[in-house]
mmCIF file with all atom_site columns, C-alpha atoms and ligand atoms in Angstrom:
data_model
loop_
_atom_site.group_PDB
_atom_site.id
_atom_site.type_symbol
_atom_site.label_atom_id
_atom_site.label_alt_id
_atom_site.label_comp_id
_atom_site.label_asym_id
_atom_site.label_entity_id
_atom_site.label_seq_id
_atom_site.pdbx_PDB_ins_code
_atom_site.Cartn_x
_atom_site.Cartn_y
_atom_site.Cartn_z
_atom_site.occupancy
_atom_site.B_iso_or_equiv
_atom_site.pdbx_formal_charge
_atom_site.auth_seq_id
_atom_site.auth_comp_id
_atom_site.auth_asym_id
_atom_site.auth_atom_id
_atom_site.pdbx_PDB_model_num
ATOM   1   C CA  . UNK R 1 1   ? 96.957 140.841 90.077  1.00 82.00 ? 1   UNK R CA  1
ATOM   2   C CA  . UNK R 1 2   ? 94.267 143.450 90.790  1.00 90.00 ? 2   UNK R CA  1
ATOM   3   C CA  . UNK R 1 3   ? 92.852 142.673 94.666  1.00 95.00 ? 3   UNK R CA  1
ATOM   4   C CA  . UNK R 1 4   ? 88.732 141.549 93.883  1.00 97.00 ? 4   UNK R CA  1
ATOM   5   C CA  . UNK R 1 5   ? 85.844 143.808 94.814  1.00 98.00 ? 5   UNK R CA  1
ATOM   6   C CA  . UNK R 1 6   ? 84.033 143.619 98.063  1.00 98.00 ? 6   UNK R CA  1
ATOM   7   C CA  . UNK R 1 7   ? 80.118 144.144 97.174  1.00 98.00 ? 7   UNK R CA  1
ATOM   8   C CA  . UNK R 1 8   ? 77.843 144.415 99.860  1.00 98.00 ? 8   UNK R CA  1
ATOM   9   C CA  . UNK R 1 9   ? 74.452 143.045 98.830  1.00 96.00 ? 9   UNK R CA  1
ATOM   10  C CA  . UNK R 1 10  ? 71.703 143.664 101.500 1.00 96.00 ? 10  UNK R CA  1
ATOM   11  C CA  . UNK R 1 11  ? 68.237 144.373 101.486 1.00 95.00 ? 11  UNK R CA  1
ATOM   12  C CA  . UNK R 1 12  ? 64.838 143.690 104.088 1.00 92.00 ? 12  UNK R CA  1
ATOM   13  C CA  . UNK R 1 13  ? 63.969 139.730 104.970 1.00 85.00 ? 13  UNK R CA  1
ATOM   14  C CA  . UNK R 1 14  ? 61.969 138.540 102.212 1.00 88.00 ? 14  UNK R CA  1
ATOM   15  C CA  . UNK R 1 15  ? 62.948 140.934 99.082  1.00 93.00 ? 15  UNK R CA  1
ATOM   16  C CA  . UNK R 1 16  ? 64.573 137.774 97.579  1.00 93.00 ? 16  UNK R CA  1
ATOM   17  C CA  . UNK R 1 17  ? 68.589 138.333 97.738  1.00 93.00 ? 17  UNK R CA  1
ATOM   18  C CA  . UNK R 1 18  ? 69.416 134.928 96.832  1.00 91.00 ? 18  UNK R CA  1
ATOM   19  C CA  . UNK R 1 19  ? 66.914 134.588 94.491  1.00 94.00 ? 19  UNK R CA  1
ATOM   20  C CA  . UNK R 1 20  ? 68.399 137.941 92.692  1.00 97.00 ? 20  UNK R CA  1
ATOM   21  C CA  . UNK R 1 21  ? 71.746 136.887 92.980  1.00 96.00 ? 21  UNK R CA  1
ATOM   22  C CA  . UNK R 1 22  ? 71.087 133.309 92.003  1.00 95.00 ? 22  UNK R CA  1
ATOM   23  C CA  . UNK R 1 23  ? 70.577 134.803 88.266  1.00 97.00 ? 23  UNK R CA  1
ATOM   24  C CA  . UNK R 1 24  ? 73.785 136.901 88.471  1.00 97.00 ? 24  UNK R CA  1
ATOM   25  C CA  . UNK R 1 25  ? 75.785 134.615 90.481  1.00 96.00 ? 25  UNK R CA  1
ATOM   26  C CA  . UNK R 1 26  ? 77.228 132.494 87.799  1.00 96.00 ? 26  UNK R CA  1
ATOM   27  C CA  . UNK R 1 27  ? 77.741 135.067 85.542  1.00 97.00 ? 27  UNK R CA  1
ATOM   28  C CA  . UNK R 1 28  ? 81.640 134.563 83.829  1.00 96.00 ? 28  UNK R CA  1
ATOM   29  C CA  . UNK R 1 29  ? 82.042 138.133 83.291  1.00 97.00 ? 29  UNK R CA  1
ATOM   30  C CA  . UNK R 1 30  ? 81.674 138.781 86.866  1.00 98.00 ? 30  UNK R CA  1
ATOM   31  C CA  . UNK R 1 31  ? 84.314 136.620 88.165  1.00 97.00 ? 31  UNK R CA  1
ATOM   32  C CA  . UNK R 1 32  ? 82.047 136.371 91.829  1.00 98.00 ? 32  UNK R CA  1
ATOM   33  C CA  . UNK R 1 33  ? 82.156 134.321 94.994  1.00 97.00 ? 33  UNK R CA  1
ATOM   34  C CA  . UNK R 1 34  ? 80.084 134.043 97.645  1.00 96.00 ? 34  UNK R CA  1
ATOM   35  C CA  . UNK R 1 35  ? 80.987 135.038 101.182 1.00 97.00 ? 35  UNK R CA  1
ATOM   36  C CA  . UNK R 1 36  ? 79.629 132.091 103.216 1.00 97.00 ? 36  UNK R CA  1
ATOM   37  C CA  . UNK R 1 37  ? 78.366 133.631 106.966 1.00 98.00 ? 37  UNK R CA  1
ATOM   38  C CA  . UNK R 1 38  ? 78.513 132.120 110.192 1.00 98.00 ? 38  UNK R CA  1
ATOM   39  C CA  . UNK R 1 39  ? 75.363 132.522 112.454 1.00 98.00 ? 39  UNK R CA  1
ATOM   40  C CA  . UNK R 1 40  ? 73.365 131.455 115.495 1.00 98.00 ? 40  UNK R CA  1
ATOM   41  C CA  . UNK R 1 41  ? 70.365 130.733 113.444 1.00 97.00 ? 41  UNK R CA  1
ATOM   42  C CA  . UNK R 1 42  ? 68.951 127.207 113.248 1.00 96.00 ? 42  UNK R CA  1
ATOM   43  C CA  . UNK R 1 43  ? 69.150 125.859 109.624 1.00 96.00 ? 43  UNK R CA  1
ATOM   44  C CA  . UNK R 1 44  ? 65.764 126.452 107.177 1.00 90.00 ? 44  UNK R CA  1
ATOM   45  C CA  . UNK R 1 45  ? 64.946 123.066 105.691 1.00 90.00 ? 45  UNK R CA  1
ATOM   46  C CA  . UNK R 1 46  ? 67.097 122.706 102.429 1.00 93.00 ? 46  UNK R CA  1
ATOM   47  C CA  . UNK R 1 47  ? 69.417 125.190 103.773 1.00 94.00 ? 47  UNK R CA  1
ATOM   48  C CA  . UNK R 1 48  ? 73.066 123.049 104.125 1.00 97.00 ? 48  UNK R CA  1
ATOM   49  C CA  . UNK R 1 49  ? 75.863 123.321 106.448 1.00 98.00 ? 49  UNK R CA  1
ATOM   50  C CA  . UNK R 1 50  ? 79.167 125.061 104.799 1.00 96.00 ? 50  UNK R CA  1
ATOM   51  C CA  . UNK R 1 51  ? 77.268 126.361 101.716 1.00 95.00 ? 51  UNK R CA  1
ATOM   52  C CA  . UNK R 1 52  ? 74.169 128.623 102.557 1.00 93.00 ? 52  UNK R CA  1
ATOM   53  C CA  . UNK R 1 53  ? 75.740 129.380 106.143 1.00 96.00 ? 53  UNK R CA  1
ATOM   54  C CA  . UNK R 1 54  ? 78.356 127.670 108.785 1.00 97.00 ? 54  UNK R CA  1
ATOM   55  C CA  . UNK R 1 55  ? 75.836 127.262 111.747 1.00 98.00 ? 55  UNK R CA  1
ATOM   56  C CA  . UNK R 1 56  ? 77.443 127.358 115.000 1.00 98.00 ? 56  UNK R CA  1
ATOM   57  C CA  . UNK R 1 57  ? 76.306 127.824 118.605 1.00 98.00 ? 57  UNK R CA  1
ATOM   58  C CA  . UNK R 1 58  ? 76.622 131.381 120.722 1.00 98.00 ? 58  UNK R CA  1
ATOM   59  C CA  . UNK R 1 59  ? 79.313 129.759 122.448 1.00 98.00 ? 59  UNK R CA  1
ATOM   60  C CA  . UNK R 1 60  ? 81.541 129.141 118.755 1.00 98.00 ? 60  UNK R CA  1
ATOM   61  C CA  . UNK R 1 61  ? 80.403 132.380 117.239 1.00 98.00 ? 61  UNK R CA  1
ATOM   62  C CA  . UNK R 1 62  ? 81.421 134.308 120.510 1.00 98.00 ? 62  UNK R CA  1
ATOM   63  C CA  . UNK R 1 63  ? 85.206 132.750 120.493 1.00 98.00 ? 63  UNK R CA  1
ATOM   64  C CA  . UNK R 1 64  ? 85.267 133.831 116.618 1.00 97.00 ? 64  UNK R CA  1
ATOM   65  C CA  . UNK R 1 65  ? 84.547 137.617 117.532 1.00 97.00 ? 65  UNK R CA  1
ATOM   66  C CA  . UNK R 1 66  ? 86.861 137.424 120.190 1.00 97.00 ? 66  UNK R CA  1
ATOM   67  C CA  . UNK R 1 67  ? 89.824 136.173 118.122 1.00 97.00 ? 67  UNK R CA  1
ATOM   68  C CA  . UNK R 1 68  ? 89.239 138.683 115.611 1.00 96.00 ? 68  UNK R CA  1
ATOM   69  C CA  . UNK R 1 69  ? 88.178 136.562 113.016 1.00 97.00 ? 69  UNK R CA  1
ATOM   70  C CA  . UNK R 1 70  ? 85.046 138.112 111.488 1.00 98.00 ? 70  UNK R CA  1
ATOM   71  C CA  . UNK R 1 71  ? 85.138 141.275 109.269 1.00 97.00 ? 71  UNK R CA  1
ATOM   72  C CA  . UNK R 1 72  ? 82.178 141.913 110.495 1.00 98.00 ? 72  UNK R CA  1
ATOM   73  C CA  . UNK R 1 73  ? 79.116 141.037 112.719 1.00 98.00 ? 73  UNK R CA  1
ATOM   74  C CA  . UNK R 1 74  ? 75.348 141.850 114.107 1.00 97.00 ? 74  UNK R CA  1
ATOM   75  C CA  . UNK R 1 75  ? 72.688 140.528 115.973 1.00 96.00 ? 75  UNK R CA  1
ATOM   76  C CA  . UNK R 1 76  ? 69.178 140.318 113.784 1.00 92.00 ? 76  UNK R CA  1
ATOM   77  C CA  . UNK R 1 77  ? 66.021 139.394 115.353 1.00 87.00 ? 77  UNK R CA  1
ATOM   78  C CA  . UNK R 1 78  ? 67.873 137.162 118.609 1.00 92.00 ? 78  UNK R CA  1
ATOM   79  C CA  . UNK R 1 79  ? 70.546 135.644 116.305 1.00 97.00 ? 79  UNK R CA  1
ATOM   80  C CA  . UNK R 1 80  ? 73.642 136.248 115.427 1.00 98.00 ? 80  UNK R CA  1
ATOM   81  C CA  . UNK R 1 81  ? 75.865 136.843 111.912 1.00 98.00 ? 81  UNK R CA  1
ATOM   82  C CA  . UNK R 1 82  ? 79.035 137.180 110.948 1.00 98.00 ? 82  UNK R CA  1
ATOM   83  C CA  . UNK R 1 83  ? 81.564 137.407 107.717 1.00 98.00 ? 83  UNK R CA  1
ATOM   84  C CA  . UNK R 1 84  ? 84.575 135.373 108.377 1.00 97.00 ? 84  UNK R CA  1
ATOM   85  C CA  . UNK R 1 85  ? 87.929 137.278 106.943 1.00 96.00 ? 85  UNK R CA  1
ATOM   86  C CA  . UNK R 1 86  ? 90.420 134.809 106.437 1.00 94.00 ? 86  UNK R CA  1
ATOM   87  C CA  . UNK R 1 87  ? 88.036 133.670 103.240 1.00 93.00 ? 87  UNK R CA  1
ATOM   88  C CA  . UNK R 1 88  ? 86.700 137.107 102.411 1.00 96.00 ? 88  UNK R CA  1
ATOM   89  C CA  . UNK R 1 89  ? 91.119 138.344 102.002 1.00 95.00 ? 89  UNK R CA  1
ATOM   90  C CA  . UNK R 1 90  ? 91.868 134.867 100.420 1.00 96.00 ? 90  UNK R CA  1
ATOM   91  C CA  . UNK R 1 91  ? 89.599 134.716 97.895  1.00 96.00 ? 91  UNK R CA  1
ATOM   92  C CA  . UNK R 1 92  ? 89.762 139.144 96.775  1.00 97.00 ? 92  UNK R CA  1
ATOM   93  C CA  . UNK R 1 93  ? 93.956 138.533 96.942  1.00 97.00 ? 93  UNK R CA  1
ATOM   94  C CA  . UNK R 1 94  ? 93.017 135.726 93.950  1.00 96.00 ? 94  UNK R CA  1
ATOM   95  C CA  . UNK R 1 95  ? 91.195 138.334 92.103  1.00 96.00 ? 95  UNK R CA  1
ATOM   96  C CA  . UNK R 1 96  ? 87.434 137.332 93.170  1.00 98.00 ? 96  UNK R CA  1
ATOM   97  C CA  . UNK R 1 97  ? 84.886 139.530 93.434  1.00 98.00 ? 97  UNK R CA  1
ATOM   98  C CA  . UNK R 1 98  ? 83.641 138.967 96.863  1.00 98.00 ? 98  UNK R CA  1
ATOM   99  C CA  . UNK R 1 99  ? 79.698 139.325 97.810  1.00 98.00 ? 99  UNK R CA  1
ATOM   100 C CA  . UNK R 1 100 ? 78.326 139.858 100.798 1.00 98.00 ? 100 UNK R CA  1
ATOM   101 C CA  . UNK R 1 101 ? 74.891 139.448 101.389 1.00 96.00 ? 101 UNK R CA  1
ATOM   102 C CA  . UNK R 1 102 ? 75.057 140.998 105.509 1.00 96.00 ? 102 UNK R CA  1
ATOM   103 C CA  . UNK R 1 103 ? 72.262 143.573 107.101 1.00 93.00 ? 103 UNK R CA  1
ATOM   104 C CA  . UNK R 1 104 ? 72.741 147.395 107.718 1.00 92.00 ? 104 UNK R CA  1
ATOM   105 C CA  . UNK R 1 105 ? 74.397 147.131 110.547 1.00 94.00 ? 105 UNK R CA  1
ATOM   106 C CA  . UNK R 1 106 ? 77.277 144.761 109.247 1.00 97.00 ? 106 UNK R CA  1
ATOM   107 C CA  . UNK R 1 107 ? 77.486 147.077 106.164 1.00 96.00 ? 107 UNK R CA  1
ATOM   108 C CA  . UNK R 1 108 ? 78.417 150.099 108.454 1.00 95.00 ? 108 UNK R CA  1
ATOM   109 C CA  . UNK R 1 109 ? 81.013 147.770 110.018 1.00 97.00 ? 109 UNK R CA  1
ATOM   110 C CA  . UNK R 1 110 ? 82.209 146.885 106.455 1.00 97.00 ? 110 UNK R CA  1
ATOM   111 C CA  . UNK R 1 111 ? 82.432 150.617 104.860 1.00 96.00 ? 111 UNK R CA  1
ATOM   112 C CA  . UNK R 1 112 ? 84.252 151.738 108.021 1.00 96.00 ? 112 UNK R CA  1
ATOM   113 C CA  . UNK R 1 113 ? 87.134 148.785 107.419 1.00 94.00 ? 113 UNK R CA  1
ATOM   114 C CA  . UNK R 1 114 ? 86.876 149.098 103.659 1.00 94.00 ? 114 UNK R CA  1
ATOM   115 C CA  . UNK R 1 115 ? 85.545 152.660 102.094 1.00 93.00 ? 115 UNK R CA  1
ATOM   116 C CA  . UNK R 1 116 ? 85.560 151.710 98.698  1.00 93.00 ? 116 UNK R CA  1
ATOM   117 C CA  . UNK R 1 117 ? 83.566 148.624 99.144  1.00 97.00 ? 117 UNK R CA  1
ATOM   118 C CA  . UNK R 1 118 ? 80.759 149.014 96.791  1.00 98.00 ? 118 UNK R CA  1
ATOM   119 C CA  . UNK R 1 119 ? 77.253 148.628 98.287  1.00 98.00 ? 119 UNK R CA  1
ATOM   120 C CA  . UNK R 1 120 ? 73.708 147.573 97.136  1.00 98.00 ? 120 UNK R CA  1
ATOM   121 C CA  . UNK R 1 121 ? 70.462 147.524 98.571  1.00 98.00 ? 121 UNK R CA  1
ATOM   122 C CA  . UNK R 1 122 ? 67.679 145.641 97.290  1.00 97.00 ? 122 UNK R CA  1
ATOM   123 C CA  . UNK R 1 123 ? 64.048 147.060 97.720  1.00 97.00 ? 123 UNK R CA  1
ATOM   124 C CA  . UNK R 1 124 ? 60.685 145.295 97.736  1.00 96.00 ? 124 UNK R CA  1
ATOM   125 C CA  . UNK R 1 125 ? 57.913 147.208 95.293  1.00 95.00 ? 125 UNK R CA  1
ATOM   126 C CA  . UNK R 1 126 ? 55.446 147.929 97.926  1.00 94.00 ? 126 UNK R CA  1
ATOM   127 C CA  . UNK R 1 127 ? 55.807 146.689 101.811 1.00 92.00 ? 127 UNK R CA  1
ATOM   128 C CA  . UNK R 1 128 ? 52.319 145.080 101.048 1.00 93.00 ? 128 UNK R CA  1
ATOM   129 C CA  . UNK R 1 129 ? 54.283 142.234 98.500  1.00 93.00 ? 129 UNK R CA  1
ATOM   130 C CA  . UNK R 1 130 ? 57.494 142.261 100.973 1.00 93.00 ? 130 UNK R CA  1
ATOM   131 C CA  . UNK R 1 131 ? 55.012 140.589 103.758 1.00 91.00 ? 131 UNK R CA  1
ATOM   132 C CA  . UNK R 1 132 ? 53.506 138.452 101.007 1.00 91.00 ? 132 UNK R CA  1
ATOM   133 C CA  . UNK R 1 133 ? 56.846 137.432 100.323 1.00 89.00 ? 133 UNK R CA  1
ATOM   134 C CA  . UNK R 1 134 ? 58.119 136.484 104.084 1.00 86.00 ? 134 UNK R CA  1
ATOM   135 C CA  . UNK R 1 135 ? 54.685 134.729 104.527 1.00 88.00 ? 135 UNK R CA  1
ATOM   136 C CA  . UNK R 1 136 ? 55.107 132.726 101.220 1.00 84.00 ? 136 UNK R CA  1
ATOM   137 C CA  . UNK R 1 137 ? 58.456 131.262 102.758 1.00 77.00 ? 137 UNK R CA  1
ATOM   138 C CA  . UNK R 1 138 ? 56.515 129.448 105.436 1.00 74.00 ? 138 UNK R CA  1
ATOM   139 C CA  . UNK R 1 139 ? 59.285 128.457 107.492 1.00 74.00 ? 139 UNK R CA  1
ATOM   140 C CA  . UNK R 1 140 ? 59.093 131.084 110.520 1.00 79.00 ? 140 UNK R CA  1
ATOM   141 C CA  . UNK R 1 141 ? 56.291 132.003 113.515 1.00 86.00 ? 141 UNK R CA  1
ATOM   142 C CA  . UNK R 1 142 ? 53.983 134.498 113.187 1.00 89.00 ? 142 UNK R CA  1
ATOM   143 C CA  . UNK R 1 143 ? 55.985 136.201 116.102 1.00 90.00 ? 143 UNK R CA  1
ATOM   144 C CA  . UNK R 1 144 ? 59.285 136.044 114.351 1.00 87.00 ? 144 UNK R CA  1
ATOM   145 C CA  . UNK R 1 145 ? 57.201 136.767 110.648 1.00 89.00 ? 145 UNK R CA  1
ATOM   146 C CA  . UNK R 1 146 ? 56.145 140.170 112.824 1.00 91.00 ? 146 UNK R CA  1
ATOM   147 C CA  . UNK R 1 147 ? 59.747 141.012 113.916 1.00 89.00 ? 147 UNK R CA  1
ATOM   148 C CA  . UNK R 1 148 ? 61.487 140.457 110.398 1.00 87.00 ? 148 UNK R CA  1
ATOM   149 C CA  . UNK R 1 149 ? 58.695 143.105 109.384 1.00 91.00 ? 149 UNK R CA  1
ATOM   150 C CA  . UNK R 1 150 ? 59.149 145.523 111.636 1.00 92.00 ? 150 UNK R CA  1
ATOM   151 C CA  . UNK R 1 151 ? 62.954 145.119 111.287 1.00 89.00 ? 151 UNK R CA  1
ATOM   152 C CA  . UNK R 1 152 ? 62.196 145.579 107.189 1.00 92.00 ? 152 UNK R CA  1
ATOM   153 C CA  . UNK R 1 153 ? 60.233 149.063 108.063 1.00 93.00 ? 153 UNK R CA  1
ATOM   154 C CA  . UNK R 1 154 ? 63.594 149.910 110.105 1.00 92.00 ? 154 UNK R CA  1
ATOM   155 C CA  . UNK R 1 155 ? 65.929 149.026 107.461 1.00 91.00 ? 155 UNK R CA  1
ATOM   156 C CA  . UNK R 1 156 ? 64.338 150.522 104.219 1.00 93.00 ? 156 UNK R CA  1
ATOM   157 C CA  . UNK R 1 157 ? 64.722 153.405 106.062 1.00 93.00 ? 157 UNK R CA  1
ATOM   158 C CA  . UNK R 1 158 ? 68.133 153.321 105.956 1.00 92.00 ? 158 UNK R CA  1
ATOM   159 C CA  . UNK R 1 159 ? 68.836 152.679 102.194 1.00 94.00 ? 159 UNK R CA  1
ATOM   160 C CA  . UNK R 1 160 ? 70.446 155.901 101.546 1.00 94.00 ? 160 UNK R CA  1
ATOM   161 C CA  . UNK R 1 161 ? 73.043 154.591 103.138 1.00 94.00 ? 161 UNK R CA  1
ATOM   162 C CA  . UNK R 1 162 ? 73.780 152.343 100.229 1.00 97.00 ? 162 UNK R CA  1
ATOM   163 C CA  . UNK R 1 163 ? 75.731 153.195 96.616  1.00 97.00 ? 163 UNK R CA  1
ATOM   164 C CA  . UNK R 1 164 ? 73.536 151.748 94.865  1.00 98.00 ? 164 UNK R CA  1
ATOM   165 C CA  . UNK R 1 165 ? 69.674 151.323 95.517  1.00 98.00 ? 165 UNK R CA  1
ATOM   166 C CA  . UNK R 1 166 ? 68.191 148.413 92.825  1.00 98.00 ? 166 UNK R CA  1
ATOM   167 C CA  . UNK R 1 167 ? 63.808 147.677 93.184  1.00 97.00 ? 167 UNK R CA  1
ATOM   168 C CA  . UNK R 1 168 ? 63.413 143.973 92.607  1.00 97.00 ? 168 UNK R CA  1
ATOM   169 C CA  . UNK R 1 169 ? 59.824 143.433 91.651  1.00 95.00 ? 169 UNK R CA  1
ATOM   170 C CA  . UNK R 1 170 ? 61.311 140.911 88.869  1.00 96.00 ? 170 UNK R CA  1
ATOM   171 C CA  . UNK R 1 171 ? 64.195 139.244 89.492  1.00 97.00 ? 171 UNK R CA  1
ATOM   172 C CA  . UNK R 1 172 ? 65.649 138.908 86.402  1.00 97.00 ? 172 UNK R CA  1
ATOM   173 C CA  . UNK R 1 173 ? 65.297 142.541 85.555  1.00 98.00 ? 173 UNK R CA  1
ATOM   174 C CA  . UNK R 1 174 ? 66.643 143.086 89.172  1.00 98.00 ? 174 UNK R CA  1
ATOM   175 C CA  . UNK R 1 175 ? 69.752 141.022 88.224  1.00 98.00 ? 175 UNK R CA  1
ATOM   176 C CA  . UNK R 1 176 ? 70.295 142.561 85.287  1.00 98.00 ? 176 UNK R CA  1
ATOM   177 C CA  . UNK R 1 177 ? 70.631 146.320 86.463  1.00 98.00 ? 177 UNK R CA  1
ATOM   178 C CA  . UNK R 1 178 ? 73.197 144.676 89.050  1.00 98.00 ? 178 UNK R CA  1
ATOM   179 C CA  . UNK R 1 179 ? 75.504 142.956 86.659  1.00 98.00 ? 179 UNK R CA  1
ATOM   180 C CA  . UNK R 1 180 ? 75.631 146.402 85.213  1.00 98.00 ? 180 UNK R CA  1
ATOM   181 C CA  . UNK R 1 181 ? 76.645 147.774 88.270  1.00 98.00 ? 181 UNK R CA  1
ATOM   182 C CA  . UNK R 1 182 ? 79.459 145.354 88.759  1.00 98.00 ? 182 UNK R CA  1
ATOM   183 C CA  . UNK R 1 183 ? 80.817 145.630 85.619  1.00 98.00 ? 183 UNK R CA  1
ATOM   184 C CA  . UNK R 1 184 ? 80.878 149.534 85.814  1.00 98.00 ? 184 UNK R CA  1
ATOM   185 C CA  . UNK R 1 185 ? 82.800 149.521 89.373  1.00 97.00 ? 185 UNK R CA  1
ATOM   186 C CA  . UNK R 1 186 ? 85.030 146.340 87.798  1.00 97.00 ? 186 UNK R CA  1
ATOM   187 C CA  . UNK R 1 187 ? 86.202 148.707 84.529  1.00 96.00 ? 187 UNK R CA  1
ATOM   188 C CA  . UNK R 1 188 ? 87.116 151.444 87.724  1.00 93.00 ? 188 UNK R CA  1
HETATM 189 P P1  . LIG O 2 .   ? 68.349 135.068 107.344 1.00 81.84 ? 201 LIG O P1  1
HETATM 190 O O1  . LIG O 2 .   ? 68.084 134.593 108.741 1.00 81.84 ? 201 LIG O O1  1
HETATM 191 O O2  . LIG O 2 .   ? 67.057 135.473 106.652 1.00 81.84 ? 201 LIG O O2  1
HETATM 192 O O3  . LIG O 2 .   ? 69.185 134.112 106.541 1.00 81.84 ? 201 LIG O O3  1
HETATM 193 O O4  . LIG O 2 .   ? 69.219 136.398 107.460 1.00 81.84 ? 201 LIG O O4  1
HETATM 194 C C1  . LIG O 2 .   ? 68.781 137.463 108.233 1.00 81.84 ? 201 LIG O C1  1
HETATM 195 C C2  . LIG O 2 .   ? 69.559 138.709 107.863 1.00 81.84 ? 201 LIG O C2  1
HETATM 196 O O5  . LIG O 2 .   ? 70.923 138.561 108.240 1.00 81.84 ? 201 LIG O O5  1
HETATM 197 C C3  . LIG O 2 .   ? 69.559 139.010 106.365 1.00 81.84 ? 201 LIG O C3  1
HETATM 198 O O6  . LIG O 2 .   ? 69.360 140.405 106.194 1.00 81.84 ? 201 LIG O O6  1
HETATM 199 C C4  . LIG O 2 .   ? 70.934 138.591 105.930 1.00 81.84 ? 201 LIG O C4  1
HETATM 200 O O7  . LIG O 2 .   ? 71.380 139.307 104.794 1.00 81.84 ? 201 LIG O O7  1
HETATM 201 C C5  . LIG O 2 .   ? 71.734 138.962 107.147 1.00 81.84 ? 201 LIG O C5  1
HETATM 202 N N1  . LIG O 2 .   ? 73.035 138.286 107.226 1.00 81.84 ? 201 LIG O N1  1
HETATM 203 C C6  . LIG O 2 .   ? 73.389 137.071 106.742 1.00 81.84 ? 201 LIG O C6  1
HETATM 204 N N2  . LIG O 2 .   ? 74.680 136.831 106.980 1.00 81.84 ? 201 LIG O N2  1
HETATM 205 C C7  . LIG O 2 .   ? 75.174 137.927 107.609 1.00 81.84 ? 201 LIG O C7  1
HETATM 206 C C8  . LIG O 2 .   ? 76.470 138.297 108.097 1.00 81.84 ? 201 LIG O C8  1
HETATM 207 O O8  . LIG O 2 .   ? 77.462 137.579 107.986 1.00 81.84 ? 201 LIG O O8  1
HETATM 208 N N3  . LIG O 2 .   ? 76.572 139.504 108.691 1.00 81.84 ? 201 LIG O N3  1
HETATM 209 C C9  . LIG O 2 .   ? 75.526 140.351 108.851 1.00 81.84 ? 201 LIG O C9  1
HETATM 210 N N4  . LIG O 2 .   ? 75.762 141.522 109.438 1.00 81.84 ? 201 LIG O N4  1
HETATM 211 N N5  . LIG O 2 .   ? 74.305 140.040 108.403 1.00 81.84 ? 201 LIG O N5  1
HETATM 212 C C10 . LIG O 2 .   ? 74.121 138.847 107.786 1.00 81.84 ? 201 LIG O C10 1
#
């Protein structure tokens, strides 16, 4: 059986990843799964243990790096993230296509490991409706709302990095140009 694809799907705090690949996700042609991160972070209400993220403290997510257990991992604004492998190999050796929604740094990490891994970056419309966005969400300080902004300034900088550059100013239109995307790199 032909080994899944590993698609890195990243893109400034705020631009609306999951909302994006909520209206791909499910999509039967794409065969997809999700790559389920382990992080620092405290949960966001409605956010639930073992399906948006496996939370764990410094102390957990430090042992994990140590015994080589994460594909890949960074530090974004004081927290840490990480792709477990184990899941990541098991599910691409069933034929999955395997997404991974991960910052810039982990990306760098992930194209080093993997080159043909194939990459998207999702970009606001204007920074002005990226901060409307991150304030809309509600759930952070204005300290932390300050640093994911700044970080998003950093990081759109560094798109060219990516394959594959998509704008998402509707999300459905957004979604659409990526399932195109995927099936191109799946008929490879
Ligand atoms: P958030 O706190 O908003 O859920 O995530 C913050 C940032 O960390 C986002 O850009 C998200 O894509 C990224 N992220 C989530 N999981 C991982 C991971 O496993 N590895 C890396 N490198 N970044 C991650």
């Amino acid at each position: 059986m032909k080994k899944g694809l590993l698609i890195v799907f990243s893109g400034p705090s705020g631009v609306g990843k999951g909302t994006v690949r909520q209206c791909f996700m499910d999509d039967p042609r794409l065969n997809l799964a999700y790559s389920i991160s382990m992080t620092t972070r405290k949960p966001r209400e409605g956010e639930v243990e073992g399906k948006d993220y496996f939370f764990v403290t410094r102390e957990e997510f430090e042992a994990a790096v140590e015994r080589g257990e994460l594909l890949e991992h960074a530090e974004f604004v004081g927290n840490y993230y990480g792709t477990p492998l184990p899941y990541v190999e098991k599910l691409r050796n069933e034929g999955k296509n395997v997404i991974l929604e991960i910052e810039v740094e982990g990306m760098k990490q992930v194209v080093e490991k993997c080159s043909d891994a194939v990459t998207i970056f999702i970009i606001p419309p204007s920074m002005e409706e990226l901060e409307r966005r991150i304030r809309g969400r509600k759930s952070e300080a204005e300290d932390v709302i300050q640093k994911r902004l700044e970080k998003a300034g950093r990081e759109l900088k560094l798109q060219d990095n990516y394959k594959y550059v998509v704008c998402n100013d509707i999300p459905e239109v957004a979604a659409n140009k990526i399932v195109e995307i995927i099936l191109d790199e799946m008929s490879k």
